Short mmCIF file of N, CA and C in Angstrom, two decimals:
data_model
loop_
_atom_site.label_atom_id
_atom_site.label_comp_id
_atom_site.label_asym_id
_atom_site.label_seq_id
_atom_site.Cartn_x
_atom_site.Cartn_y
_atom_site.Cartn_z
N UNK A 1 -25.98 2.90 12.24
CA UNK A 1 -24.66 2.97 12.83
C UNK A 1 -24.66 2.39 14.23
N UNK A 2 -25.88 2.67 15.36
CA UNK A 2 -25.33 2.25 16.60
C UNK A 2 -25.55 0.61 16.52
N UNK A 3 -26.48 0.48 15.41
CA UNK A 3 -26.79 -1.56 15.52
C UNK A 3 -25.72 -2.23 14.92
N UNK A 4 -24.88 -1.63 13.94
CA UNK A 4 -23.49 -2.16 13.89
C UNK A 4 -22.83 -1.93 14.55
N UNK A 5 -22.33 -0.87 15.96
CA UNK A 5 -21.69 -0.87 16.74
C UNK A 5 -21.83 -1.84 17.66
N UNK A 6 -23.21 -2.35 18.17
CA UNK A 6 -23.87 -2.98 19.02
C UNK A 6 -23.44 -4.22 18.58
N UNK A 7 -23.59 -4.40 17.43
CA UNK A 7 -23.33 -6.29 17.15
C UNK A 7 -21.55 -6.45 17.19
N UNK A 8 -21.15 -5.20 16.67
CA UNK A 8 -19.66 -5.76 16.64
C UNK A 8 -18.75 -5.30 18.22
N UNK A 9 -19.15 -4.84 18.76
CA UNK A 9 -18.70 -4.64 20.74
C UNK A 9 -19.42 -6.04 21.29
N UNK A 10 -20.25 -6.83 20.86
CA UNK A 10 -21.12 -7.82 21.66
C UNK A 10 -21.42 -8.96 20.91
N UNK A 11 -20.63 -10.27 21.34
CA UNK A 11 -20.60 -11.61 20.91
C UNK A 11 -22.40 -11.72 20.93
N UNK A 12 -22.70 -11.51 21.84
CA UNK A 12 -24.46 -12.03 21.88
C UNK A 12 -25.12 -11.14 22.29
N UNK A 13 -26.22 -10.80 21.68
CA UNK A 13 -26.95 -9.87 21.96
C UNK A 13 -28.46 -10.25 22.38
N UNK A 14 -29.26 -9.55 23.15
CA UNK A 14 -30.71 -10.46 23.55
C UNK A 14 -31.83 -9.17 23.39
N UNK A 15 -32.36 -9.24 23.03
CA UNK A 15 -33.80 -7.95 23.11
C UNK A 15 -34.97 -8.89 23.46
N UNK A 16 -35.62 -8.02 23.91
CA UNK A 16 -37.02 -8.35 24.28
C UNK A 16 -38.45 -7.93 23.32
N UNK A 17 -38.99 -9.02 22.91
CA UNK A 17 -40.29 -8.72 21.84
C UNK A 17 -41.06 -7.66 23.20
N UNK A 18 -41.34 -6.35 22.82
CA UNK A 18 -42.09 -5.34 22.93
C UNK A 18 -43.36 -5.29 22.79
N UNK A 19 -44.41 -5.06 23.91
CA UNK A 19 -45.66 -4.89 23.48
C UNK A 19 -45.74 -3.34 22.84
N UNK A 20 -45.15 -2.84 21.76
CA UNK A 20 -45.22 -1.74 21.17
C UNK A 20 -46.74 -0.71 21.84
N UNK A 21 -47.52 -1.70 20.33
CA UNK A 21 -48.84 -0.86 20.55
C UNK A 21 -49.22 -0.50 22.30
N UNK A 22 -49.21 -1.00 23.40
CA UNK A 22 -49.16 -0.75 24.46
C UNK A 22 -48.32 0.06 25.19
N UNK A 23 -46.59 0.54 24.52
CA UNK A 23 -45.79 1.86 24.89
C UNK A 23 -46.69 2.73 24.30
N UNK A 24 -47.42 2.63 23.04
CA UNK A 24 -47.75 4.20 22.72
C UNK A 24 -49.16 4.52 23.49
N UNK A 25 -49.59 3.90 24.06
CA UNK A 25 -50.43 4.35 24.72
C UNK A 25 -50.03 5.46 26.07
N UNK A 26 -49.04 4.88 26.42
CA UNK A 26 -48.64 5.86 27.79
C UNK A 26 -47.37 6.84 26.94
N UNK A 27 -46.95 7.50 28.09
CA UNK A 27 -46.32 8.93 27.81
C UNK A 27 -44.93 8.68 27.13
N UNK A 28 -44.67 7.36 26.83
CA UNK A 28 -43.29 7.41 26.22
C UNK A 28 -43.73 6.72 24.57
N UNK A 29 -44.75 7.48 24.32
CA UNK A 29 -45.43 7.07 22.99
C UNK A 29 -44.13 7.79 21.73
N UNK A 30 -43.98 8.94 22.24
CA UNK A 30 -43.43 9.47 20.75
C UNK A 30 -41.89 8.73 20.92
N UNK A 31 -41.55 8.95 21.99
CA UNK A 31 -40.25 7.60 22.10
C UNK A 31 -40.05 6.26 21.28
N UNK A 32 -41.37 5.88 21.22
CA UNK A 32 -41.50 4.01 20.91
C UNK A 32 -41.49 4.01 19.43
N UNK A 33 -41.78 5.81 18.90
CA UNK A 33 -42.52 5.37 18.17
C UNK A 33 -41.49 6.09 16.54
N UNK A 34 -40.42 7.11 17.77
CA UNK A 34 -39.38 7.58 16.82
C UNK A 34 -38.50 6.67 17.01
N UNK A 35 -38.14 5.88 17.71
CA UNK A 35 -37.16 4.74 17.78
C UNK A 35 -36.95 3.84 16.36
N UNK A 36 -38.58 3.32 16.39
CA UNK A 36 -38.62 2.86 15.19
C UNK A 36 -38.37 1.21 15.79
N UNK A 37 -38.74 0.88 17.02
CA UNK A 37 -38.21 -0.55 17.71
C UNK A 37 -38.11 -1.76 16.49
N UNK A 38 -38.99 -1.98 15.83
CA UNK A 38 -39.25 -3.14 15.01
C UNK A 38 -38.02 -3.23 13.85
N UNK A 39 -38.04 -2.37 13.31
CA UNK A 39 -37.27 -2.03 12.83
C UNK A 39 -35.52 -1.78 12.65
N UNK A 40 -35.54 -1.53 14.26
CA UNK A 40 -34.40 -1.46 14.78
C UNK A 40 -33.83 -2.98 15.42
N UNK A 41 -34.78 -4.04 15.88
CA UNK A 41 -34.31 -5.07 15.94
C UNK A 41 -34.16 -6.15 14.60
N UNK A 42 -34.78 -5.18 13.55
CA UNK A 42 -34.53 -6.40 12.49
C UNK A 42 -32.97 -6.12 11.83
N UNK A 43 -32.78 -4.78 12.01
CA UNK A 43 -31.45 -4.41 11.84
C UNK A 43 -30.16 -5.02 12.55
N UNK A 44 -30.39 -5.73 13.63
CA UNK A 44 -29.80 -5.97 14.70
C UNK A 44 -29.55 -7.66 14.32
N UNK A 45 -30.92 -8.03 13.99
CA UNK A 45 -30.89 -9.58 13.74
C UNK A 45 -29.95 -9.63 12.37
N UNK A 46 -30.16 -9.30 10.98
CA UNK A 46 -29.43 -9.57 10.49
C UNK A 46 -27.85 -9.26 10.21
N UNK A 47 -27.24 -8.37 11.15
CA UNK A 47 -26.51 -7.69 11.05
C UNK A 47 -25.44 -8.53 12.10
N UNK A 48 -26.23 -9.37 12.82
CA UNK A 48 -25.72 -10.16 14.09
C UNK A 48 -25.53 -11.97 12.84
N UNK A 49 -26.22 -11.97 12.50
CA UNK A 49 -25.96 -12.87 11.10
C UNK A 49 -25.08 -13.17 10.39
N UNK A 50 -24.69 -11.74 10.18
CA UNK A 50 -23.68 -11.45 8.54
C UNK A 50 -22.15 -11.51 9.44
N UNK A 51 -21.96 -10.83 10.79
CA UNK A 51 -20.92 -10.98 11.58
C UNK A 51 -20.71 -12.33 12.25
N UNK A 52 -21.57 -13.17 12.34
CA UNK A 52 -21.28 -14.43 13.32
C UNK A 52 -22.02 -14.19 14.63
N UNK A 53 -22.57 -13.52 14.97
CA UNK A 53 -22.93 -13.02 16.48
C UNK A 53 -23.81 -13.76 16.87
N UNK A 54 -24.50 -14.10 18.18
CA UNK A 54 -25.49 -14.85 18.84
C UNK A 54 -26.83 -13.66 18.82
N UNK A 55 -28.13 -13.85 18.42
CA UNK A 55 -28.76 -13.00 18.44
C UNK A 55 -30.51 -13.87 18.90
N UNK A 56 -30.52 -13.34 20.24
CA UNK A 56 -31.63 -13.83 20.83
C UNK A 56 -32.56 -12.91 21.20
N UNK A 57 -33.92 -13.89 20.75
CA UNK A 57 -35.20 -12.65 21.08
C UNK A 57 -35.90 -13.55 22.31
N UNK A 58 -36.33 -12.90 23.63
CA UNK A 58 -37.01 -13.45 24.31
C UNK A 58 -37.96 -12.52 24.66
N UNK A 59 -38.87 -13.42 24.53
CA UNK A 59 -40.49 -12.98 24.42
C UNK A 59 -41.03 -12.44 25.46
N UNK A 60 -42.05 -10.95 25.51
CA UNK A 60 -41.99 -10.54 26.47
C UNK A 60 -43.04 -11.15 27.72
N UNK A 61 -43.71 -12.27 27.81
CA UNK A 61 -44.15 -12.93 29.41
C UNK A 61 -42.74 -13.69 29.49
N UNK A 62 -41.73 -13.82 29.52
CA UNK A 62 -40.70 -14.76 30.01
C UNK A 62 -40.18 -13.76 31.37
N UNK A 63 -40.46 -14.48 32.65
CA UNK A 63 -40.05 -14.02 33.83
C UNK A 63 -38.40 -13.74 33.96
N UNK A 64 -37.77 -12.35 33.16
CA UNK A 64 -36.10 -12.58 33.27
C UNK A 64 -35.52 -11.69 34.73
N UNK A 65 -36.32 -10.92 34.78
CA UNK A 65 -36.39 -10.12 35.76
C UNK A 65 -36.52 -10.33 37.04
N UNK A 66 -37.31 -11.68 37.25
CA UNK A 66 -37.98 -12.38 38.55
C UNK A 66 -36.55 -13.38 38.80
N UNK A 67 -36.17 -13.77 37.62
CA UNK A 67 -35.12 -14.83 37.56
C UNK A 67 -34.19 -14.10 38.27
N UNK A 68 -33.67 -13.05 37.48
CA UNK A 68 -32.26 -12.29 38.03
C UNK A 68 -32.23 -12.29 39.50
#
């Protein structure tokens, strides 16, 4: 429900590839890991598909943060 809310409130959407295995190492492990991330962006990708939506993955060394 919220990844169809998400694609249909938002022409384009962007996530960031996750070093997963590296959240569960630190304390927001059961977070990363009930989320279900992988999962939740594949939901996102095709769902951004079937609506028309822009759906971009940028990889996580891409400096977006430094940019901003």
């Amino acid at each position: 429900q919220l990844s169809t809310r998400i694609i249909r409130e938002n022409q384009a959407v962007a996530v960031e590839d996750l070093a997963v295995k590296g959240l569960a190492r630190t304390r927001l492990a059961k977070s990363v890991h009930d989320a279900g991330w992988s999962a939740f962006v594949a939901m996102l990708e095709y769902k951004a598909a079937r609506y028309g939506r822009t759906f971009v993955r940028i990889g996580r060394f891409e400096p977006t943060s430094q940019v901003c």
